[in-house]
CSV table of C-alpha atoms in Angstrom, one decimal:
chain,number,residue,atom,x,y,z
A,67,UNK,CA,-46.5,38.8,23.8
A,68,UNK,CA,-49.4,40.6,24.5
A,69,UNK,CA,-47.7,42.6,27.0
A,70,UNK,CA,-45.1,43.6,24.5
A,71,UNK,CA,-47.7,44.4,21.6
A,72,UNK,CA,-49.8,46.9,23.9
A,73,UNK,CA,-46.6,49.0,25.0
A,74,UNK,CA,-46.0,50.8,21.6
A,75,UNK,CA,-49.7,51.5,21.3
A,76,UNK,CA,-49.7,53.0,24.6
A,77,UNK,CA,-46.9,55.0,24.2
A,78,UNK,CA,-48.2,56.5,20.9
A,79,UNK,CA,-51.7,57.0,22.5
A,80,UNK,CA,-49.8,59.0,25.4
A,81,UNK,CA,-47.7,60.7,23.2
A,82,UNK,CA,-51.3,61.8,21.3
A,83,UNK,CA,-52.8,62.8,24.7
A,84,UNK,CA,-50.2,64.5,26.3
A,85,UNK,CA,-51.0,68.1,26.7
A,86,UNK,CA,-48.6,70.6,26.1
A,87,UNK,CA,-46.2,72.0,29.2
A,88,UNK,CA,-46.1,75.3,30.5
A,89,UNK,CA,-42.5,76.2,29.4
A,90,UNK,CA,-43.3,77.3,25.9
A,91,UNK,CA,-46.0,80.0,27.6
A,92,UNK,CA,-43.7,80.8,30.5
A,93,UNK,CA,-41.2,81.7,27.5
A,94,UNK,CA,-43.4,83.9,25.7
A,95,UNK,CA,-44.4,85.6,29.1
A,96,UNK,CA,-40.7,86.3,29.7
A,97,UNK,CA,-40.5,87.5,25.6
A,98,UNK,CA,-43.4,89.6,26.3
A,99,UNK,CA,-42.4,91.3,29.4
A,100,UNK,CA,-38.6,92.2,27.7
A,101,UNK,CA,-40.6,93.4,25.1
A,102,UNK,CA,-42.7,96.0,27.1
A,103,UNK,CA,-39.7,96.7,29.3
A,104,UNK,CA,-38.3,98.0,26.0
A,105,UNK,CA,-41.4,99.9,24.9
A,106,UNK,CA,-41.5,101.8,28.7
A,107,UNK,CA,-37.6,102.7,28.1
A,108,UNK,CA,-38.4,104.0,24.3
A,109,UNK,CA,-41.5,106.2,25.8
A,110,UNK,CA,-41.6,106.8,29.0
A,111,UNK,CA,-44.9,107.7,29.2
A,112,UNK,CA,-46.2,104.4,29.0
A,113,UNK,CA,-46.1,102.4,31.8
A,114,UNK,CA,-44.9,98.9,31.4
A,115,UNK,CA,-48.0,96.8,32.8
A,116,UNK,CA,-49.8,98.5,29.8
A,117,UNK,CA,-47.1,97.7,27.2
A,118,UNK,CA,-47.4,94.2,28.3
A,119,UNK,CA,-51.5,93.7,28.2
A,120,UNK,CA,-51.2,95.4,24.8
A,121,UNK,CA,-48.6,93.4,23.4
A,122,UNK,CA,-50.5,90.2,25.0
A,123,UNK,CA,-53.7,90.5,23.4
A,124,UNK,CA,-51.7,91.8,19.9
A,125,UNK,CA,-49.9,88.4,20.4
A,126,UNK,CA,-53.3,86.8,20.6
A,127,UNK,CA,-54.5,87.7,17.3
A,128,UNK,CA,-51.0,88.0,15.3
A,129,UNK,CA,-51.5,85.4,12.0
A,130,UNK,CA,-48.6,83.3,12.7
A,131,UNK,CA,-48.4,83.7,16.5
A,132,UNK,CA,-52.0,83.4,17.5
A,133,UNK,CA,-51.5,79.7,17.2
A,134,UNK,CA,-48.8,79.2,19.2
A,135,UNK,CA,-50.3,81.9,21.8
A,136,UNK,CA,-53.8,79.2,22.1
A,137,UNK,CA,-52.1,76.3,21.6
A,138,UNK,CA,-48.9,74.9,22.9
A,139,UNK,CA,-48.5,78.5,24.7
A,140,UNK,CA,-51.9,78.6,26.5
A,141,UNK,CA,-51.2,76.4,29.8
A,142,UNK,CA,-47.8,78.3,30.4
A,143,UNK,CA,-49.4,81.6,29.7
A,144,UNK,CA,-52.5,80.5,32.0
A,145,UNK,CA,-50.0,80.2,34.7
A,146,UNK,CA,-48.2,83.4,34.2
A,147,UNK,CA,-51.7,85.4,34.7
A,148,UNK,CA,-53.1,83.2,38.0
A,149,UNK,CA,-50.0,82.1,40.0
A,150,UNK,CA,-47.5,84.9,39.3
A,151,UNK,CA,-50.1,87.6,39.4
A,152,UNK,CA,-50.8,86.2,43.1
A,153,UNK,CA,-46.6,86.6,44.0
A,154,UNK,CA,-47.0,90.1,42.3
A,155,UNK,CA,-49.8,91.5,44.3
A,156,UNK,CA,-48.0,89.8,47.7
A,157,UNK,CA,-44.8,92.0,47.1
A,158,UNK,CA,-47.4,95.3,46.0
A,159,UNK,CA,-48.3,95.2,50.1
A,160,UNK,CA,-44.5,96.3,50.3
A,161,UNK,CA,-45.1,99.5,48.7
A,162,UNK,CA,-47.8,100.4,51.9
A,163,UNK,CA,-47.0,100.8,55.7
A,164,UNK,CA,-49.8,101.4,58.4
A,165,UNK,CA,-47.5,104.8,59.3
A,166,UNK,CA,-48.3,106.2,55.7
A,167,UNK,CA,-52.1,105.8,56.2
A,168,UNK,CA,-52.6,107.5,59.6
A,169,UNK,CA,-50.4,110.5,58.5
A,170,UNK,CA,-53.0,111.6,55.7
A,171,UNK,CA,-55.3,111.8,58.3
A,172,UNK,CA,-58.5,110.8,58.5
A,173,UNK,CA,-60.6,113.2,56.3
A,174,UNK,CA,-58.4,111.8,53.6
A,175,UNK,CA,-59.2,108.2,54.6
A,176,UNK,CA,-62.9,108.4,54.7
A,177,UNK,CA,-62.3,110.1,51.3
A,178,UNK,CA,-60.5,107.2,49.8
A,179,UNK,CA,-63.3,104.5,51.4
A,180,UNK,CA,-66.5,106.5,50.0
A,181,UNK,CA,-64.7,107.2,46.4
A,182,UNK,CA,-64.1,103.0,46.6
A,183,UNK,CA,-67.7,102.2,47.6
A,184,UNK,CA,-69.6,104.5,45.8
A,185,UNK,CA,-67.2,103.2,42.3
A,186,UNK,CA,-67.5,99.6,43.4
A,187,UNK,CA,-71.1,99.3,43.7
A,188,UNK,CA,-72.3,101.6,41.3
A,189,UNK,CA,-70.3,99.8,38.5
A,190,UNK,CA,-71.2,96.3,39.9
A,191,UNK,CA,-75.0,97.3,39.6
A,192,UNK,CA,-74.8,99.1,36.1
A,193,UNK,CA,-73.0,96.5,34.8
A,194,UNK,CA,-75.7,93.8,35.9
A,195,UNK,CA,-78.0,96.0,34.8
A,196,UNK,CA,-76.6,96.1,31.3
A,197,UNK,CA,-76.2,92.3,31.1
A,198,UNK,CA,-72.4,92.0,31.0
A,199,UNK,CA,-71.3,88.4,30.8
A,200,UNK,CA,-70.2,86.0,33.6
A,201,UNK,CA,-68.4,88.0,36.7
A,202,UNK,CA,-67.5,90.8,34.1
A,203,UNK,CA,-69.6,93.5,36.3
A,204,UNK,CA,-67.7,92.5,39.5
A,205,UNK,CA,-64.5,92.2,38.0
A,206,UNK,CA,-64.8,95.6,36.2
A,207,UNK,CA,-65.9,97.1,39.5
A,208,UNK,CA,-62.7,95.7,41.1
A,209,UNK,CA,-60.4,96.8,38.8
A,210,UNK,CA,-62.2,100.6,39.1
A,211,UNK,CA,-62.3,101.2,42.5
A,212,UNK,CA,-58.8,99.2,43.9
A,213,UNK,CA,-55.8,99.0,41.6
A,214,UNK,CA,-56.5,97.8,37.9
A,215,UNK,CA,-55.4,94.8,37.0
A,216,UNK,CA,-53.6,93.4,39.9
A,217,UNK,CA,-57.2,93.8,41.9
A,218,UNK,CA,-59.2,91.9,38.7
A,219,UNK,CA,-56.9,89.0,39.1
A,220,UNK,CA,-56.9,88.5,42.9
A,221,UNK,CA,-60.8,88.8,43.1
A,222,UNK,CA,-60.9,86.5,40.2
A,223,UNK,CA,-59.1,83.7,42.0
A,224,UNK,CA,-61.4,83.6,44.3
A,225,UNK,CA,-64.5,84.2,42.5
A,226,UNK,CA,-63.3,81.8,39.8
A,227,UNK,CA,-64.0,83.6,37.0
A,228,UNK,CA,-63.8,82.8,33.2
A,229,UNK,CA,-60.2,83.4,31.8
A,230,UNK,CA,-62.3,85.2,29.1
A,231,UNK,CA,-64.3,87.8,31.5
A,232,UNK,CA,-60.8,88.6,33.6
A,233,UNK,CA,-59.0,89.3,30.4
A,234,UNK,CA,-61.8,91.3,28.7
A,235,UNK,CA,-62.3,92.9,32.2
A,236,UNK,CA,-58.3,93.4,32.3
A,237,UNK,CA,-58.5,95.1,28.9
A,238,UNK,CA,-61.0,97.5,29.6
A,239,UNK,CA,-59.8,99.0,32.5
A,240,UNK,CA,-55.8,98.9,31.4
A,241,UNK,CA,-57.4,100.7,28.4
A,242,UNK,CA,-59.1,103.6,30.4
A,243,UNK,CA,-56.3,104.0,32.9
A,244,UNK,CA,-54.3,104.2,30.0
A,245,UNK,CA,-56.3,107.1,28.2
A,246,UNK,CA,-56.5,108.9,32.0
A,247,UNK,CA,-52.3,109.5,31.1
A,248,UNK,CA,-53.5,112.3,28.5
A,249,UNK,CA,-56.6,113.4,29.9
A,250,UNK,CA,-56.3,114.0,33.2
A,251,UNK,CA,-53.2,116.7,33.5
A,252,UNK,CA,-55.7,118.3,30.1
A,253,UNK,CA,-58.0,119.1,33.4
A,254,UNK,CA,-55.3,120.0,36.0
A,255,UNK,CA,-55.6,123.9,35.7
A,256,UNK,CA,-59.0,124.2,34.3
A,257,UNK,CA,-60.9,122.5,37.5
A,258,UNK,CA,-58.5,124.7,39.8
A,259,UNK,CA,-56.6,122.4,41.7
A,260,UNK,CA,-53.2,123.2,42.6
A,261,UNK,CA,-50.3,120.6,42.4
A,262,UNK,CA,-51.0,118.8,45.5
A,263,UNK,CA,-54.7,118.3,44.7
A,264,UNK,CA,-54.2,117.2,41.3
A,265,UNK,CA,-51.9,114.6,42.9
A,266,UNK,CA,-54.7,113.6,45.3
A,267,UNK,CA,-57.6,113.5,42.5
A,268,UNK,CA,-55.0,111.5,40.4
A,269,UNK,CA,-54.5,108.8,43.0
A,270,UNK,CA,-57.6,108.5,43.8
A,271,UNK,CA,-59.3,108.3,40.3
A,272,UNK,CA,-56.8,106.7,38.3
A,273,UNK,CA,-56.7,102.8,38.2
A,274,UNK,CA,-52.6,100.8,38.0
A,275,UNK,CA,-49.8,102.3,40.2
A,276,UNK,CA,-48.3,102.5,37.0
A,277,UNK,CA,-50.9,105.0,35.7
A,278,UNK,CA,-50.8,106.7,38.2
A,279,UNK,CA,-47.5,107.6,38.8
A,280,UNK,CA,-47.6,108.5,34.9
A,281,UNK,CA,-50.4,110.8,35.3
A,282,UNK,CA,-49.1,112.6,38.3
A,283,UNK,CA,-45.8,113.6,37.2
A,284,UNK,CA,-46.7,116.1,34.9
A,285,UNK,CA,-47.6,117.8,37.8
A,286,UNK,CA,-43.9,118.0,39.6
A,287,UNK,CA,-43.1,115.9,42.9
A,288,UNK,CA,-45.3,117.1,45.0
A,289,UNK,CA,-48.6,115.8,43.3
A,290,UNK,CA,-46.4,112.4,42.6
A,291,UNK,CA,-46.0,112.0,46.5
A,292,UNK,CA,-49.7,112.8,47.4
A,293,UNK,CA,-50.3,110.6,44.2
A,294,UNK,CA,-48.8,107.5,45.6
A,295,UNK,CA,-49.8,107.7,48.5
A,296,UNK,CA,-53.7,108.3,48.4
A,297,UNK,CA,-53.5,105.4,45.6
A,298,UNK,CA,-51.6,103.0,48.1
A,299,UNK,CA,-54.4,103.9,50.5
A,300,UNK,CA,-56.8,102.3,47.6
A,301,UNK,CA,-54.5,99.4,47.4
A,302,UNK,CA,-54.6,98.4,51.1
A,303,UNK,CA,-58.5,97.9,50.8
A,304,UNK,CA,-57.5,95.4,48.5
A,305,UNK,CA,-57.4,92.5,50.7
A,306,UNK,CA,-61.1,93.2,52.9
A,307,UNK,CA,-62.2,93.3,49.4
A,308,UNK,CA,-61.1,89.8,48.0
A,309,UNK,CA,-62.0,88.9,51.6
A,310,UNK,CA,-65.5,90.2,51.2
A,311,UNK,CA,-65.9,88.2,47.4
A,312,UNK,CA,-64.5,84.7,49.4
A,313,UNK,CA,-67.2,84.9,51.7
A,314,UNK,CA,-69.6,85.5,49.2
A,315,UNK,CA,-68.6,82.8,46.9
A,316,UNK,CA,-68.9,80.5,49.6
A,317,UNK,CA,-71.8,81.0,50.8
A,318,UNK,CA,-73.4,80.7,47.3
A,319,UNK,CA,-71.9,77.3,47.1
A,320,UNK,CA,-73.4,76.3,50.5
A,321,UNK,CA,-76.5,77.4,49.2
A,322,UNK,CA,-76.1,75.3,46.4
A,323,UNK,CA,-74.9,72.5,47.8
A,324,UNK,CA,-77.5,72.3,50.5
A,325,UNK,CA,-80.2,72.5,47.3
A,326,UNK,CA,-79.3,69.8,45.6
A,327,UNK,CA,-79.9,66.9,48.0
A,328,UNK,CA,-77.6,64.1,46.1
A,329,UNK,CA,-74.7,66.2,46.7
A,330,UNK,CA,-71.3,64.2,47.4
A,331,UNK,CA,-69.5,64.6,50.4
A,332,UNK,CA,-66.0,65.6,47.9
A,333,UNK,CA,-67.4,68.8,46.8
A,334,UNK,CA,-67.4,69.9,50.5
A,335,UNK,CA,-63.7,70.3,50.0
A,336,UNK,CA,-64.2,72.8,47.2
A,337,UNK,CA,-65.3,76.0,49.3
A,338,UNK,CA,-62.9,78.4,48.8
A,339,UNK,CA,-60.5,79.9,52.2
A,340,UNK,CA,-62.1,83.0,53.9
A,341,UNK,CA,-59.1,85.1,53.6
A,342,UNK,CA,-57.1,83.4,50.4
A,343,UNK,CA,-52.7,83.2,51.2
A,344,UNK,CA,-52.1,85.4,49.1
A,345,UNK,CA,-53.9,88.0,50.7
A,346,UNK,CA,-52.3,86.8,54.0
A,347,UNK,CA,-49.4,87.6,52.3
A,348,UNK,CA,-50.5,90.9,51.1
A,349,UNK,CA,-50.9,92.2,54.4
A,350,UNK,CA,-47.9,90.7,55.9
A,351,UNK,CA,-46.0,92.3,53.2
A,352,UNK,CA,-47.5,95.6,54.9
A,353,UNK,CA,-46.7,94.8,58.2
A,354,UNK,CA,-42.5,94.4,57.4
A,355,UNK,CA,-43.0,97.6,55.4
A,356,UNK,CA,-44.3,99.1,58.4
A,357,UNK,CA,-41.8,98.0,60.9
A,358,UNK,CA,-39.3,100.0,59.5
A,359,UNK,CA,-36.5,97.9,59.1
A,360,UNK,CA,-36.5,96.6,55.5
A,361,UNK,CA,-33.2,98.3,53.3
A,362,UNK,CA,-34.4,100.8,50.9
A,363,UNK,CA,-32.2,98.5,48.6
A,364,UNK,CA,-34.1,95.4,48.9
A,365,UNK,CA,-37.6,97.7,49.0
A,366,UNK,CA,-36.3,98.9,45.6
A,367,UNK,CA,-35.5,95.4,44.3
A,368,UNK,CA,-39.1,93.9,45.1
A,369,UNK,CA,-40.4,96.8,43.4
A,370,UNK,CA,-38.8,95.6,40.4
A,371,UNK,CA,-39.2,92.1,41.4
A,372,UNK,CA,-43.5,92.4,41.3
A,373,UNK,CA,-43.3,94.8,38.3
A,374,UNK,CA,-41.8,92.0,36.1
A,375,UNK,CA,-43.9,89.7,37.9
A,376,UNK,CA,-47.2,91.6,37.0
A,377,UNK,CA,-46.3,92.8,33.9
A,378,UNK,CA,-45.6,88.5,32.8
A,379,UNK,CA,-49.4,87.8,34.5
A,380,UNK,CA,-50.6,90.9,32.2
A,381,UNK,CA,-49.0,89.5,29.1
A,382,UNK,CA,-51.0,86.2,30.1
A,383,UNK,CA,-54.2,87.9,30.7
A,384,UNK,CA,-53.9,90.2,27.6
A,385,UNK,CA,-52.9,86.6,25.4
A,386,UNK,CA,-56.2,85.6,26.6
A,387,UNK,CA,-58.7,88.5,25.1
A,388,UNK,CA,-60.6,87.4,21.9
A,389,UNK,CA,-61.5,90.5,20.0
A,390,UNK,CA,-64.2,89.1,18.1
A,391,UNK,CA,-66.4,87.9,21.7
A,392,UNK,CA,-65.5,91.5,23.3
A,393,UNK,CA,-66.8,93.3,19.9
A,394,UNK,CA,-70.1,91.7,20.9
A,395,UNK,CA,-70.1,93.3,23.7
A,396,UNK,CA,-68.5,95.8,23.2
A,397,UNK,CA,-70.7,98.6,23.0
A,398,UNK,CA,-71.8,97.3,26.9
A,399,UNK,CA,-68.4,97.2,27.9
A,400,UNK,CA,-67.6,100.3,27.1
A,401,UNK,CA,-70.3,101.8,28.1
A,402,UNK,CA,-69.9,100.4,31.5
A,403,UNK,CA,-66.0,102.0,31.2
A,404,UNK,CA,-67.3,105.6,30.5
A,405,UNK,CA,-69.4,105.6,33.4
A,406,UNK,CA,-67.5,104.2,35.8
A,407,UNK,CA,-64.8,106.7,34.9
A,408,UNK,CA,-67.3,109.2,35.2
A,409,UNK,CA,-68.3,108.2,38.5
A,410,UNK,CA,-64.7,107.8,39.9
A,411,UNK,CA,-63.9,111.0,38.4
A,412,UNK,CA,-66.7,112.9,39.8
A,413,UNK,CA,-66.7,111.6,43.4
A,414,UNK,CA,-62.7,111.6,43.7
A,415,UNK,CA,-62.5,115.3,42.5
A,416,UNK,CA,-65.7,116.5,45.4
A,417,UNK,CA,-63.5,114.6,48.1
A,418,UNK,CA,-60.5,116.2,46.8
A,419,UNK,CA,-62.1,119.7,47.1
A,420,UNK,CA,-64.2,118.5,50.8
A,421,UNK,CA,-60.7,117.8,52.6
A,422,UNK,CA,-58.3,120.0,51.4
């Protein structure tokens, strides 16, 4: 009797505790990324992946939707920005082979690495130096100097970060990759670069694949092609970069652990791979590209395949962005932004001018 009187009690107090499933987010992921596939076919000239961080953080703050978006939404939409952003950046190593790299030669290659490092570190050390939040400073650096948003969410899975500082981080940089669509061909003919050096300066300077390719068609197809490529020669630097942060992480948390004498034997487990899978996969992606053989057909298709993909993890990241926290900090963040583009600017446009 006892038995009998505890199961109805127990099912209600389950029923009560049960958090919500991932479907309802997965849905509004697949909502939001028809609904930026329709923006980019309406205008062009923006790129989907920025459609679909827009309409994730307009989501996030819509009376009526909000709700839904932090509630019953929030684990689906959680997934959408970790798990498929790590499928997405996996098929981005198709876009790359090792034959593209060495045929820019290597002025153009030692170009691309000092434009990265001098980016990455100077906006990791203004941005401590400013007092940004959490792993905001590294995550901001990221998304600068590599590829946007798809480089902000693989260092963040293995850094760990906040869902709050990636999506504020996401935001930021979507944002000035976004406004580089209208500046940058403004400055094509005044700084005297022809077409193929605009394409260069535009692929190395500018942050999303997306953006770039947006930026560097106002120029005809010759500064696309020299666009694409310099900016896949950012994207392969990718993985020794997310590479670089898993080290790091992990050997603060030996640090850690070997300070706190009472440590338990579990947490050993916790230290994060050297080089995460998805990175593996990255560059194994690179090497089929590279071997020549894949059909142009099913090249296309994965293209499509990781800009769905992305553009879903986007929507999630974007969902994520509370207005009112990044207003506090806004005047930081953005601050951080303008000089970080200024920096990437500046050192992309000297390299473009050094080795051509």
């Amino acid at each position: 009797m006892a038995v009998i009187n505890a199961r109805p009690g127990a099912a209600r107090t389950g029923t009560a505790a049960a958090p919500p499933g991932k479907l309802p987010g997965l849905a509004m992921a697949v909502l939001g990324v028809a609904l930026a596939w329709t923006v980019h076919r309406l205008v062009p000239a923006v790129p989907m992946l920025t459609a679909a961080v827009v309409l994730g953080i307009a989501a996030a703050h819509l009376p009526g939707v909000k709700a839904r978006v932090r509630g019953v939404g929030r684990p689906g939409l959680t997934l959408a920005g970790k798990r498929l952003m790590r499928v997405g950046v996996v098929l981005l190593g198709l876009k790359l082979s090792i034959g593209d790299v060495l045929g820019v030669g290597w002025a153009t290659v030692a170009m691309v690495l000092v434009v990265v490092t001098a980016t990455f570190f100077g906006t990791l050390w203004l941005g401590r130096r400013l007092g940004l939040r959490g792993d905001q400073p590294l995550l901001i650096a990221t998304g600068y100097s590599i590829c946007g948003a798809s480089a902000i969410g693989a260092v963040s899975e293995v850094s760990g970060s906040d869902e709050e500082d990636v999506a504020t981080s996401v935001a930021l940089v979507t944002l000035c990759g976004t406004l580089a669509i209208a500046v940058l061909p403004l400055l094509h003919h005044p700084l005297g670069l022809d077409d193929s050096q605009f394409g260069r300066w535009v692929g190395a300077g500018v942050h999303d694949v997306g953006q770039v390719v947006a930026t560097a068609q106002t120029a005809g197809p010759t500064a696309l092609g020299e666009a694409v490529l310099v900016k896949l020669m950012r994207v392969a630097l990718l993985a020794p970069l997310v590479a670089a942060v898993a080290v790091s992480v992990s050997r603060r948390r030996a640090h850690a652990r070997a300070a706190l004498a009472d440590e338990g034997p579990a947490d050993q487990q916790k230290r994060p791979p050297l080089v995460p899978l998805f990175v593996l996969g990255f560059l194994a992606m690179v090497a089929v590209r590279s071997t020549g053989l894949v059909p142009g057909g099913v090249l296309d298709g994965a293209q499509h395949v990781q800009e769905l993909l992305l553009a879903a993890a986007l929507f999630g990241l974007g969902s994520a962005v509370h207005l009112p926290s990044l207003v506090r900090t806004g005047g930081r963040v953005a601050a951080l932004g303008l000089c970080s583009w200024v920096v990437i600017a500046g050192v992309s446009y000297a390299g473009v001018l050094l080795t051509t």
